[in-house]
GROMACS .gro file of C-alpha atoms in nm:
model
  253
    1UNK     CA    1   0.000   0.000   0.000
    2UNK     CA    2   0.136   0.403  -0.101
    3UNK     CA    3   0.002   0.634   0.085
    4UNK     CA    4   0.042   0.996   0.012
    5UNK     CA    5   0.009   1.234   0.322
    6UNK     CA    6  -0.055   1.543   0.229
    7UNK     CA    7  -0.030   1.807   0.539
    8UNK     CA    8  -0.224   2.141   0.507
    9UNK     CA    9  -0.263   2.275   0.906
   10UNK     CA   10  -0.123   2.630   0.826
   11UNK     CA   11  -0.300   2.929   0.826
   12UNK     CA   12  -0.114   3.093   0.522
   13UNK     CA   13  -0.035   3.451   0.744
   14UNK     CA   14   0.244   3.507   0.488
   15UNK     CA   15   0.062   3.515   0.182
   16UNK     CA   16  -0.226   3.780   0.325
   17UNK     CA   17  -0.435   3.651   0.113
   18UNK     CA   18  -0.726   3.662   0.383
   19UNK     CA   19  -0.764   3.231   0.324
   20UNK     CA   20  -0.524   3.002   0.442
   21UNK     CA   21  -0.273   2.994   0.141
   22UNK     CA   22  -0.370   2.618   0.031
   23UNK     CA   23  -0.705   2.726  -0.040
   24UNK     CA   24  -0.615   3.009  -0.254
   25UNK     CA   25  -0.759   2.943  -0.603
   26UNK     CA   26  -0.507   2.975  -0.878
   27UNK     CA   27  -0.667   2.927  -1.242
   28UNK     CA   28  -0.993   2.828  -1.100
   29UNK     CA   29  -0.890   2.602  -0.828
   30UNK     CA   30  -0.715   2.535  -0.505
   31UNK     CA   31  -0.391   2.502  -0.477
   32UNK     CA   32  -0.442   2.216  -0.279
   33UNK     CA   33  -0.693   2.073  -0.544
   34UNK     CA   34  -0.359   2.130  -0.775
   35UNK     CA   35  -0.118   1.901  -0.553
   36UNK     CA   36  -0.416   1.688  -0.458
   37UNK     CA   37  -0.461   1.554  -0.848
   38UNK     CA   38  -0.088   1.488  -0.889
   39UNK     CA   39  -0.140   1.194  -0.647
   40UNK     CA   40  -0.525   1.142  -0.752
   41UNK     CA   41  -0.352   1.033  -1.119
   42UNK     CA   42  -0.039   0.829  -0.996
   43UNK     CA   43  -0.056   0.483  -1.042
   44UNK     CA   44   0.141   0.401  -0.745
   45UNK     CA   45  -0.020   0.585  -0.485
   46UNK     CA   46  -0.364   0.388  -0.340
   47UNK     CA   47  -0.482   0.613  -0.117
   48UNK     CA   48  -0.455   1.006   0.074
   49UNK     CA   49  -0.508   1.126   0.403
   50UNK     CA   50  -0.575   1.511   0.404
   51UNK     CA   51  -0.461   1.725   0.730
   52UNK     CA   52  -0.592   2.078   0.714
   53UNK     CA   53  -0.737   2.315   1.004
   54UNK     CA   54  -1.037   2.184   1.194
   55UNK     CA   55  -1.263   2.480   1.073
   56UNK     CA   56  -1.144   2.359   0.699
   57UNK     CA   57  -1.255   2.020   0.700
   58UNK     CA   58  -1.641   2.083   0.573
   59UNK     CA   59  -1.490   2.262   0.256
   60UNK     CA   60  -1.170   2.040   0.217
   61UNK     CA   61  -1.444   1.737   0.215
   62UNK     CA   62  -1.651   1.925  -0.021
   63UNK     CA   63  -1.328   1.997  -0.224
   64UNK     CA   64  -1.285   1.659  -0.240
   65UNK     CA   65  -1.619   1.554  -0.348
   66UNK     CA   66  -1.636   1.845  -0.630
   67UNK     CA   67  -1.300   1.705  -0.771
   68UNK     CA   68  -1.418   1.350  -0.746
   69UNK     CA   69  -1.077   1.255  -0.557
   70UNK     CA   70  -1.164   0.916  -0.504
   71UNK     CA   71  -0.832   0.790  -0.324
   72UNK     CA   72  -0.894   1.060  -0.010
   73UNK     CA   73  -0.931   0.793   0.250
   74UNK     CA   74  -0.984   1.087   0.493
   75UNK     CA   75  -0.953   1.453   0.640
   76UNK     CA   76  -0.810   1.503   0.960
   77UNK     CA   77  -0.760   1.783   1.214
   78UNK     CA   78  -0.430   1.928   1.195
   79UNK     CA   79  -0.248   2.031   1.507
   80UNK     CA   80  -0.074   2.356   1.659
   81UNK     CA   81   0.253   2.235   1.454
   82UNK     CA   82   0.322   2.070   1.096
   83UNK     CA   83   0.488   1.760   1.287
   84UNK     CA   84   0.143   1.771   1.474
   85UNK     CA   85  -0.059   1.802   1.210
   86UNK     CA   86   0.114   1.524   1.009
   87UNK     CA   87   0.146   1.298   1.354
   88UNK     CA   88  -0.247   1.316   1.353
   89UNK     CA   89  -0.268   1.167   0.989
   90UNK     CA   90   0.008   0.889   1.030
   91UNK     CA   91  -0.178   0.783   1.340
   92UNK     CA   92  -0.512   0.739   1.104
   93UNK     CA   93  -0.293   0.538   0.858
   94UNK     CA   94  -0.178   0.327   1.102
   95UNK     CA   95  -0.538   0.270   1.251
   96UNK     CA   96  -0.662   0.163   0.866
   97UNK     CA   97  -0.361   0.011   0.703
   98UNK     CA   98  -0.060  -0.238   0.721
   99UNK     CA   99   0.255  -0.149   0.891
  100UNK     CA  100   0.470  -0.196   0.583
  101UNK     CA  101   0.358   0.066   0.395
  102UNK     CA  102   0.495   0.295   0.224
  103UNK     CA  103   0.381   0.694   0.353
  104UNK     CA  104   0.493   1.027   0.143
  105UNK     CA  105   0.467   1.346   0.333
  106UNK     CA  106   0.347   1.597   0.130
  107UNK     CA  107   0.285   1.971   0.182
  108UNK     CA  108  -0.026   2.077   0.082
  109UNK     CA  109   0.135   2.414  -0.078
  110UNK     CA  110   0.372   2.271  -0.329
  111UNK     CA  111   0.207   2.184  -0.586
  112UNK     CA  112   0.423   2.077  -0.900
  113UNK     CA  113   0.582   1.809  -0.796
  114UNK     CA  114   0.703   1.531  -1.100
  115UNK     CA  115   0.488   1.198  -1.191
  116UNK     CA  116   0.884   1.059  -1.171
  117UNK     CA  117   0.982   1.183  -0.815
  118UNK     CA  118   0.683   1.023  -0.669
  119UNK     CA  119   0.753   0.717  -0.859
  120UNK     CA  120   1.129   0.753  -0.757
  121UNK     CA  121   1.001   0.800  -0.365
  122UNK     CA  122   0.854   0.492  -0.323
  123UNK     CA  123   1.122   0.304  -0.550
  124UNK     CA  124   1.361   0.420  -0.235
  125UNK     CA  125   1.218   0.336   0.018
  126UNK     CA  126   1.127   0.002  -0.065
  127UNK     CA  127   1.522  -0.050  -0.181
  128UNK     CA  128   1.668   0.185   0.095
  129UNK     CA  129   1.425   0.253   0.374
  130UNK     CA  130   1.324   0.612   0.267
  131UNK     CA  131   1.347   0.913   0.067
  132UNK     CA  132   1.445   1.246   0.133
  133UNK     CA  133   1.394   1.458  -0.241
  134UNK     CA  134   1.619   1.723  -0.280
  135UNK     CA  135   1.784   1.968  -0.536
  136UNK     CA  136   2.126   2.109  -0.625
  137UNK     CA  137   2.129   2.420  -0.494
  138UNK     CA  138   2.230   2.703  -0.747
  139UNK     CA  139   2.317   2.929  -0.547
  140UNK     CA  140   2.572   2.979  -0.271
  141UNK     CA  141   2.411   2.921   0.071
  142UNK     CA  142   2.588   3.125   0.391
  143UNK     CA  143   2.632   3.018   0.783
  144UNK     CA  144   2.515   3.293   0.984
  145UNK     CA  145   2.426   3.216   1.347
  146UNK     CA  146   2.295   3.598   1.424
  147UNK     CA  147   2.196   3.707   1.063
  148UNK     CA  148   2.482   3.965   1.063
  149UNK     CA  149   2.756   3.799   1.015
  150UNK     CA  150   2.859   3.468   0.799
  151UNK     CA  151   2.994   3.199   1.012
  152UNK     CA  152   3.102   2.964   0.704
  153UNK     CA  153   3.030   2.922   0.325
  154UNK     CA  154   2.985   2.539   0.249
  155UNK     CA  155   3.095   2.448  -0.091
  156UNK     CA  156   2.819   2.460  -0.295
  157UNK     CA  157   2.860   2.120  -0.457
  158UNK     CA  158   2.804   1.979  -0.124
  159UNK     CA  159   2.509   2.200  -0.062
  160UNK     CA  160   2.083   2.112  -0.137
  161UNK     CA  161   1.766   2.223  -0.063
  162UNK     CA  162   1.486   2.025   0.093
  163UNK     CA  163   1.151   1.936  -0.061
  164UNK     CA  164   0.887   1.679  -0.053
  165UNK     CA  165   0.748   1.426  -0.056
  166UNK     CA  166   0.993   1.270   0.193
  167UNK     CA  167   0.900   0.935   0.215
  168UNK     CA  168   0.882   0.598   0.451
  169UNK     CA  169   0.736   0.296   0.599
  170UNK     CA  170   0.476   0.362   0.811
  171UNK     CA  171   0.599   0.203   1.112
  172UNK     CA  172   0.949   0.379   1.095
  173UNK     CA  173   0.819   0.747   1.071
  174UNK     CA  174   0.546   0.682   1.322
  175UNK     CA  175   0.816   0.518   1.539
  176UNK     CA  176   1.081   0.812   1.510
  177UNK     CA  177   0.810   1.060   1.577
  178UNK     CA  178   0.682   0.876   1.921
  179UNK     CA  179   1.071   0.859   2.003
  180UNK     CA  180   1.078   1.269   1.955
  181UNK     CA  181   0.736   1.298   2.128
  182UNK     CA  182   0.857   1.127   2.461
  183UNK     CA  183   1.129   1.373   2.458
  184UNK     CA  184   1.027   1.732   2.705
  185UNK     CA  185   1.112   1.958   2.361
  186UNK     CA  186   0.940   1.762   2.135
  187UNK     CA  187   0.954   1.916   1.793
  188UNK     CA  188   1.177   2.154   1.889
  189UNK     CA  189   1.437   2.265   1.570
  190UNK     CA  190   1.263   1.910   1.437
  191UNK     CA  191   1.185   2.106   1.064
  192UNK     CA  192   1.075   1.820   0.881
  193UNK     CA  193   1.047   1.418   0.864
  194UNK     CA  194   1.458   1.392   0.778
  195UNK     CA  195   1.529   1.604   1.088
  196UNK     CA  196   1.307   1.372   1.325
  197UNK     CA  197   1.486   1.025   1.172
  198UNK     CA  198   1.862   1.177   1.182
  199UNK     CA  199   1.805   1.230   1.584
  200UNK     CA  200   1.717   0.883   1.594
  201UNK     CA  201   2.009   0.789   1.419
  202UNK     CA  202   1.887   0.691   1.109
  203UNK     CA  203   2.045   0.743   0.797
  204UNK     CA  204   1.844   0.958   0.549
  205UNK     CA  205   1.869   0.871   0.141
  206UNK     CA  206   1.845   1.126  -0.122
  207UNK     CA  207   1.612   1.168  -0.437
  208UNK     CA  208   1.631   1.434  -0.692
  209UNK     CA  209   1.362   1.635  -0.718
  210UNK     CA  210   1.229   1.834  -0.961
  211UNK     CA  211   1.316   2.245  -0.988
  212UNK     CA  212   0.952   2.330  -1.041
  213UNK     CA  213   0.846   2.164  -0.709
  214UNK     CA  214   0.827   2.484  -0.527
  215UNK     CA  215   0.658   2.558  -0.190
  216UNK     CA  216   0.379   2.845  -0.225
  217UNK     CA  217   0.442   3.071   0.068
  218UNK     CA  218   0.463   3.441  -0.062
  219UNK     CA  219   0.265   3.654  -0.296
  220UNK     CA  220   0.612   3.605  -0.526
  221UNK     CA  221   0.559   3.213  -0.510
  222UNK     CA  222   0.183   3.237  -0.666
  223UNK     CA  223   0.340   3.458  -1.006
  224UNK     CA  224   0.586   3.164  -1.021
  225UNK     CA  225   0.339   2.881  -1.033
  226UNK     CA  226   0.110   3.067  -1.229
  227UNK     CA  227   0.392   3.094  -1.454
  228UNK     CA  228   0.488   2.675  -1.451
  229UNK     CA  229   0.132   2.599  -1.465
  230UNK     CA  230   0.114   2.846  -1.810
  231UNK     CA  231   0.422   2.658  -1.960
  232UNK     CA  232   0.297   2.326  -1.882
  233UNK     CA  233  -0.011   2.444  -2.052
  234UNK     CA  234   0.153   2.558  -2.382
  235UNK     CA  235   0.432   2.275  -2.378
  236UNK     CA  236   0.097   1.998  -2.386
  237UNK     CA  237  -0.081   2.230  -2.680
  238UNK     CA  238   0.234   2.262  -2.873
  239UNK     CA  239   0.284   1.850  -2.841
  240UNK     CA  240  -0.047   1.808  -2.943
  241UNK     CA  241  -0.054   2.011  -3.232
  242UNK     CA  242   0.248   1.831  -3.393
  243UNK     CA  243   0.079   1.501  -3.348
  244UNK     CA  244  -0.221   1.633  -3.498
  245UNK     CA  245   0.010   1.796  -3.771
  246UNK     CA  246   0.180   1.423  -3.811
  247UNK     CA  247  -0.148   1.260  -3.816
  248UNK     CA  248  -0.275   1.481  -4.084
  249UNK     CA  249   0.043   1.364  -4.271
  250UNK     CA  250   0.227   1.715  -4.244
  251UNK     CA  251   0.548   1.765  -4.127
  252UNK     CA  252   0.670   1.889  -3.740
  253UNK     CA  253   0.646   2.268  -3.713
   0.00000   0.00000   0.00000
């Protein structure tokens, strides 16, 4: 069994968009709806647990209905944290399915992730135990512990940025996160799913992701997926229209 987890708790204060950012419509829809469908049409993943704000069930249900996402096994409260709020829908996996399967954590706001990196997630975990996708980064990243002055400059080769999904068997995640709970800081500096393993001592294994798999957050984020979404858009028309030029027996533009 794949199970895509896909956490939406926040309440989008960055964005200011009035709505908590994942409910934001962009061309006509959510932007959850957006990241929603990308596991909705994967052949690997069987089923999705949904964990948004209490007061957002209702319309994330409806949402769900409207888009006729069939594999939404259920919406769950989030809680005052992301680690909470992602804690409350592995525990509702575990409740439904087998221990042994395979979980992606998935934030709600990012909403352009690859058909291939999801495939790729749960090809590593079943091979190495989990996935954590990541890019090169481009640029070169700075050490500052007081945001005045840099510390160090890690070569940039050696440098990459974090996305998601970041992926696992069930009962390993839910296992590192009771180890963290038990402790009296709990998610403190715990940023994501890689952080919580690595302080259990568990090695963490890499998967490229894709560049366009960006995280909505700001006003500047929105222009840029508006932006992906329009070039995915015109890349699809433009293949079609060859193969309707081919199939008319004309030649490629």
């Amino acid at each position: 069994m794949n199970i895509a987890i896909v956490f939406a708790g926040g309440s989008g204060v960055r964005m200011g968009a009035g709505v908590p950012k994942q409910f934001l419509e962009i061309n006509g829809k959510p932007i959850i709806v957006h990241t929603l469908q990308l596991f909705q049409c994967h052949d690997m993943i069987d089923k999705i647990y949904i964990s948004v704000l209490a007061d957002y069930i209702p319309y994330m249900k409806e949402l769900v209905d409207e888009y006729r996402l069939n594999k939404v096994a259920d919406v769950i409260p989030g809680g005052e944290t992301a680690q909470d709020s992602i804690y409350n829908a592995l525990k509702k996996a575990e409740s439904e399915n087998a221990e042994d399967s395979i979980v992606l954590l998935h934030d709600g706001v990012r909403p352009f992730v690859s058909y291939e990196v999801i495939s790729n997630n749960i090809r590593s975990v079943q091979e190495k135990g989990n996935a954590i996708t990541c890019t090169p980064c481009f640029e070169t990243i700075m050490i500052s512990k007081d945001g005045s002055h840099v510390d160090s400059v890690p070569y940039r080769k050696e440098t990459f940025a974090a996305q998601a999904p970041q992926s696992f068997y069930l009962k390993d995640i839910i296992a590192a996160h009771d180890a963290v709970r038990s402790t009296p800081t709990k998610y403190e500096n715990m940023v994501d799913a890689c952080t919580i393993i690595r302080s259990q001592g568990i090695e963490a294994h890499m998967v490229e992701g894709n560049r366009g798999n960006i995280k909505v957050t700001t006003p500047e984020d929105v222009y840029t997926f508006r932006a992906l979404l329009q070039y995915k858009e015109n890349e699809q028309a433009f293949g079609l229209g060859i193969t309707n030029r081919i199939g008319n027996g004309r030649k490629p533009l």
